[in-house]
XYZ file of C-alpha atoms in Angstrom:
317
model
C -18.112 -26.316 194.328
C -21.415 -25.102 194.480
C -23.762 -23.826 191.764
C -23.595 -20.283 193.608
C -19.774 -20.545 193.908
C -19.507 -20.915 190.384
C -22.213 -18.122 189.355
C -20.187 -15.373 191.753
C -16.941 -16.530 190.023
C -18.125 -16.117 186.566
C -19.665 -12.869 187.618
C -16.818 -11.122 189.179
C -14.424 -12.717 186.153
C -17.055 -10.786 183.874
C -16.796 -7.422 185.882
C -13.002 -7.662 185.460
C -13.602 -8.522 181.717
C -11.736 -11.494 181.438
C -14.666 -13.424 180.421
C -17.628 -12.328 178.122
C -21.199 -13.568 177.236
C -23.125 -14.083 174.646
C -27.186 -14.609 175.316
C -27.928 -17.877 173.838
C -24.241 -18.926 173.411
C -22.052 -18.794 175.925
C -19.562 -17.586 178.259
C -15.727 -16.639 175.859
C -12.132 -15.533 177.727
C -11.651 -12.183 176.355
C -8.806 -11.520 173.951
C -7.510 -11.361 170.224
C -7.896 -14.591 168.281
C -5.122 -13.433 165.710
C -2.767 -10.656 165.605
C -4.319 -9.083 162.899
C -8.250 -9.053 164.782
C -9.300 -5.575 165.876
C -10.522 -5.593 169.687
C -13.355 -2.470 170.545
C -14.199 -1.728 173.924
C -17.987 -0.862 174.542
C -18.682 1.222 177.545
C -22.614 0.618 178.235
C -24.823 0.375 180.608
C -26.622 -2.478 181.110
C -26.817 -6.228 178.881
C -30.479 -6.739 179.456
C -33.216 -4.959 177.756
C -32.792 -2.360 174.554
C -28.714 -2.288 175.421
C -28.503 -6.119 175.048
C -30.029 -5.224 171.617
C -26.863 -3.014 171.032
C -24.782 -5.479 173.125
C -25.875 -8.251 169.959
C -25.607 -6.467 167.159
C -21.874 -4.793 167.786
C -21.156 -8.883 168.646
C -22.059 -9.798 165.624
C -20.844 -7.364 163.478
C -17.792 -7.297 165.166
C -17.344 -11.234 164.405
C -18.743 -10.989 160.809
C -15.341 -8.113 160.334
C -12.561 -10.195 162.116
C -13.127 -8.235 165.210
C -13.786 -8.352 168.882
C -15.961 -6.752 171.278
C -14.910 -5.720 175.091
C -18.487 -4.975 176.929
C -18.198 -3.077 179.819
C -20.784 -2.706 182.254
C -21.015 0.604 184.149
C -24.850 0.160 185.355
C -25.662 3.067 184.904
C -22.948 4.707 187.544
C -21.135 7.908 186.062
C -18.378 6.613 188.771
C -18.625 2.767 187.298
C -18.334 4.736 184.016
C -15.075 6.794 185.052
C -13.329 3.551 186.022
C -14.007 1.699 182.297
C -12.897 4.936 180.958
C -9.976 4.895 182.353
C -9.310 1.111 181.621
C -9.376 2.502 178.230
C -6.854 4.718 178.589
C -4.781 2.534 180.053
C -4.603 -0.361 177.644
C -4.486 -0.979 173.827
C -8.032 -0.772 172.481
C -8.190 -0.439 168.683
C -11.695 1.663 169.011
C -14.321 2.533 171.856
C -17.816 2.856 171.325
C -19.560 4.684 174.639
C -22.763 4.388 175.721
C -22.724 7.606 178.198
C -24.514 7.633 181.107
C -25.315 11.040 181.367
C -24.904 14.218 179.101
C -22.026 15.839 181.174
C -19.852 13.783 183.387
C -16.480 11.996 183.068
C -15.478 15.139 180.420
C -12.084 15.186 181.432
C -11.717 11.557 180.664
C -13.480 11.783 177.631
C -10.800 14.821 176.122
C -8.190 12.523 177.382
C -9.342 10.194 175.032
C -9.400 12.972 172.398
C -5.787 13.543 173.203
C -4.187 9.986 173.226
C -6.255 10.026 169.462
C -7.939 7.187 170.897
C -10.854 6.330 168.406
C -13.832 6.313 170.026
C -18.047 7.015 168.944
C -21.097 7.878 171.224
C -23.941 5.617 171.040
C -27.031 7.384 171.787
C -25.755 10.747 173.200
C -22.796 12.844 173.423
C -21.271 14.096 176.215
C -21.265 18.284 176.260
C -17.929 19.898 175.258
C -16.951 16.644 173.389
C -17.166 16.948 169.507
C -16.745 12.937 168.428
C -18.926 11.092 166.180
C -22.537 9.881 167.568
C -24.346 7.490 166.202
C -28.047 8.301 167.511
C -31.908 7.627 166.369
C -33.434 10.179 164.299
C -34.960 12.264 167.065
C -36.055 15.413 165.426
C -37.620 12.919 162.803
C -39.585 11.276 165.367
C -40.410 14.346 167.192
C -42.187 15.501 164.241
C -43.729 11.790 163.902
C -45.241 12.562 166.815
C -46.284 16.027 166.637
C -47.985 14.891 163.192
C -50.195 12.124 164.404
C -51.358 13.887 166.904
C -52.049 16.914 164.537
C -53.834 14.333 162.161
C -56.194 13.186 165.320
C -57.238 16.929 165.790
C -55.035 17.919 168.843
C -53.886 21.776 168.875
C -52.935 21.614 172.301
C -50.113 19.965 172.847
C -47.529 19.896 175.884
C -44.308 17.989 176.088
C -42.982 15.851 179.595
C -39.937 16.586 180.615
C -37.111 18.952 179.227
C -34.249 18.663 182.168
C -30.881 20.797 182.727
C -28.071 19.140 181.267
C -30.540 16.670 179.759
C -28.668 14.070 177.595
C -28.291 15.101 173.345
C -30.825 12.358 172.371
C -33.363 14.339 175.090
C -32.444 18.136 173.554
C -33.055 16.905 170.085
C -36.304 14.974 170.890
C -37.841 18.689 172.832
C -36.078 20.492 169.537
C -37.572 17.988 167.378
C -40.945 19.147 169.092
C -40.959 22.588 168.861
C -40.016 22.833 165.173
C -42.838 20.306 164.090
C -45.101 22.599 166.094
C -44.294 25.181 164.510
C -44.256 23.425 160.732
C -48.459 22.462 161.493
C -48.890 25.992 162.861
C -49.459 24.752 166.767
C -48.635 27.494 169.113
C -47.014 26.235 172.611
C -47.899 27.605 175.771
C -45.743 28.326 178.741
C -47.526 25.694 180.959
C -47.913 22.996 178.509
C -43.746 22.314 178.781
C -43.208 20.189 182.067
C -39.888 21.641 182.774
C -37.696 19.362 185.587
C -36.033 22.018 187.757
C -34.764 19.685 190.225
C -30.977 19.065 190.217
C -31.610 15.347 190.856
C -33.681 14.834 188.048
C -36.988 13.538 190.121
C -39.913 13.686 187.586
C -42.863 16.344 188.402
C -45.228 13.382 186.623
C -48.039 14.044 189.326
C -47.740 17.724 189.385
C -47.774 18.233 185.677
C -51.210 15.864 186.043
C -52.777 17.526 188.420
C -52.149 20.859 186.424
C -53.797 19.721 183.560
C -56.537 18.187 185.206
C -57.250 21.162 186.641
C -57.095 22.909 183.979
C -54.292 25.357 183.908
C -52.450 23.283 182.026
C -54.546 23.486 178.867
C -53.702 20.225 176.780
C -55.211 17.202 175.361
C -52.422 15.336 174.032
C -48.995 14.891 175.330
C -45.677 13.574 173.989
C -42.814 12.139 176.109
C -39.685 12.083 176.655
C -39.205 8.503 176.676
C -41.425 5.334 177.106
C -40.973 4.981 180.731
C -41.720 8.703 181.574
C -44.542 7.827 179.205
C -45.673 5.483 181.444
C -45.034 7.069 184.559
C -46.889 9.781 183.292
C -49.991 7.788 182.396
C -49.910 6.394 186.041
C -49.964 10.092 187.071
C -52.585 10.517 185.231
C -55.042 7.934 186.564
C -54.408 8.926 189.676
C -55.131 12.614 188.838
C -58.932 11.170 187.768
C -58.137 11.319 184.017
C -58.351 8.518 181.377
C -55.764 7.730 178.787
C -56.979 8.574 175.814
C -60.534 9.646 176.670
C -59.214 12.353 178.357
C -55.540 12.882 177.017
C -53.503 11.226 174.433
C -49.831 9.867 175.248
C -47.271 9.857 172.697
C -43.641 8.096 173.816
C -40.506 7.714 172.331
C -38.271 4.497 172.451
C -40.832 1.435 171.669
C -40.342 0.039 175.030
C -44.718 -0.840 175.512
C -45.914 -1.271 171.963
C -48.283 -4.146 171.978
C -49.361 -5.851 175.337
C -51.391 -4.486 177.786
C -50.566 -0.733 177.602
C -49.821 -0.986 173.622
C -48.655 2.778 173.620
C -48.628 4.883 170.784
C -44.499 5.739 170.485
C -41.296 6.617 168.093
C -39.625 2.995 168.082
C -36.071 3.534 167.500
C -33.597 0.723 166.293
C -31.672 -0.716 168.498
C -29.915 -2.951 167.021
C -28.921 -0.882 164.182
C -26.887 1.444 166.961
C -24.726 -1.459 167.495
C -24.039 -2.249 163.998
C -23.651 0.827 162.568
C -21.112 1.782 165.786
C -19.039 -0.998 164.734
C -18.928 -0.260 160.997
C -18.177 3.567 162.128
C -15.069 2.777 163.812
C -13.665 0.302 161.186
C -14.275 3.004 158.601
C -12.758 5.348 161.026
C -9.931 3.503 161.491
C -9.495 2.767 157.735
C -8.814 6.807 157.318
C -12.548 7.245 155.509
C -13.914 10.339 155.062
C -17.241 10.248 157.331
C -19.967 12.607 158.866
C -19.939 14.173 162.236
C -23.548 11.812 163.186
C -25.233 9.034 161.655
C -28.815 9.322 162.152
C -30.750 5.734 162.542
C -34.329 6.117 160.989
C -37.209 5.749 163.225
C -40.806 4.180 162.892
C -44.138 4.972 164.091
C -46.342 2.602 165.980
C -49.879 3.678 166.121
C -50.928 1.963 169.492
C -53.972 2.606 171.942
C -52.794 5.804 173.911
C -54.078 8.710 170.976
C -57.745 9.798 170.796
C -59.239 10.812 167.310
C -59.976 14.676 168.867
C -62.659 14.963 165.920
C -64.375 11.683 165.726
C -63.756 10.543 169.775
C -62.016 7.623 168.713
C -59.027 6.111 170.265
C -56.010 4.792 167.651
């Protein structure tokens, strides 16, 4: 058969998860190598990227503890998402670890889960109404990371891009995060400075909220994201709005996703790799009958790029 032929096989063998792959190792046929090996479905996204990060690290660990990972793909479809979920249900899974796609959807499955005392962690985010474990960055830790180096550079003005309805937990905590560090260095926010995403659809005001603050009603010089990409998307909006990044105003993301190259943004780098590992470890202990907290919280770093502006000396860095 044909190269093609063989790469559509393996592909559709992979959505139905009776094959697996491991970057830089191979292609495995899914199942228990013992009777005694733990098998842990993880409900994610994507395997490229920061996920493939996760993807590695729950691999790994999961080998390392006589166990085996089931990566399901849901591409970021809450519908892909309800169909792995209820794969889950259906079949004998020792332990899920979920990856949500969004902050609401796919409840009902989830409580099902709670039901059937299925054992099961959030990676990331939870999913409203649903009190299981999460194993999540330190967002209110890099919030304030944030909030402090742009203090440090002599910004008092500060806005934040984008809070959303029904935004994800990792987003809520990040804004939270925000507004308490404010607070803590005695920065007052205003009304306009908070680009608040109204539509239902989630489409990103990025050119409205620049044009507001290049005209001057939104009063700012230093901004922190959401996220990396809104960072980015943001900084595009910017440029096209006839102001500079950081001459004009500083960016601050959250994520790591453009540290170094080109862009080298100033951001909260989050771990993650350490997600995956610790997700794994969670549900062994879980399973074991350990006593364990509600969230683990995966420390953060700060990575002083090229996107902040020394307000007091007109230096960039």
């Amino acid at each position: 058969v044909s190269k093609t032929t063989i790469e559509k096989a393996l592909k559709t063998l992979k959505e139905m998860n009776v094959i697996y792959c491991v970057k830089k190792s191979g292609t495995f046929v899914n199942g228990r190598k013992n009777a005694g090996q733990k098998i842990f479905a993880l409900i994610i996204s994507y395997d490229d990227g920061d996920q493939a990060k996760i993807i590695k690290a729950a691999q790994v660990t999961a080998l390392i503890n006589n166990c085996f990972i089931d990566v399901m793909l849901t591409y970021g479809d809450v519908l892909k998402e309800a169909e792995k979920l209820g794969r889950v249900l259906k079949s004998d899974y020792d332990g899920v670890m979920v990856y949500p796609v969004k902050g609401y959807d796919n409840v009902g499955l989830y409580s099902e889960l709670l039901i059937k005392k299925i054992p099961f962690v959030f990676l990331d985010r939870r999913v409203d109404g649903i009190h299981a474990p999460l194993i999540t960055p330190d967002n209110y830790r890099g919030a304030s990371l944030a909030v402090k180096c742009l203090a440090e550079n002599g910004h008092k003005n500060i806005g934040f891009s984008y809070v959303i309805p029904y935004a994800p937990t990792t987003e809520k905590e990040r804004f939270e995060g925000f507004v308490k560090s404010m607070a803590e260095n005695g920065l007052k926010i205003n009304a306009d400075s908070v680009n608040i995403v109204r539509n239902t659809r989630g489409k990103v005001r990025a050119e409205e909220f620049a044009k507001s603050v290049k005209s001057g009603k939104t009063n700012i010089t230093a901004v922190v994201c959401v996220n990396d990409y809104h960072a980015k998307t943001l900084i595009k909006a910017f440029n096209g709005a006839g102001l500079k990044v950081p001459e004009d105003i500083s960016v601050v993301g959250f994520d790591g996703a453009f540290t170094g190259g080109e862009l080298d943004l100033t951001s909260v780098v989050q771990n993650f790799s350490a997600l995956g590992e610790a997700g794994v470890k969670y549900l062994i202990d879980l399973i074991s009958g350990k006593p364990l907290d509600g969230t683990v919280y995966i420390p953060v770093e700060f990575h002083n790029g090229k996107t902040v502006k020394n307000h007091i000396r007109g230096l960039s860095g």
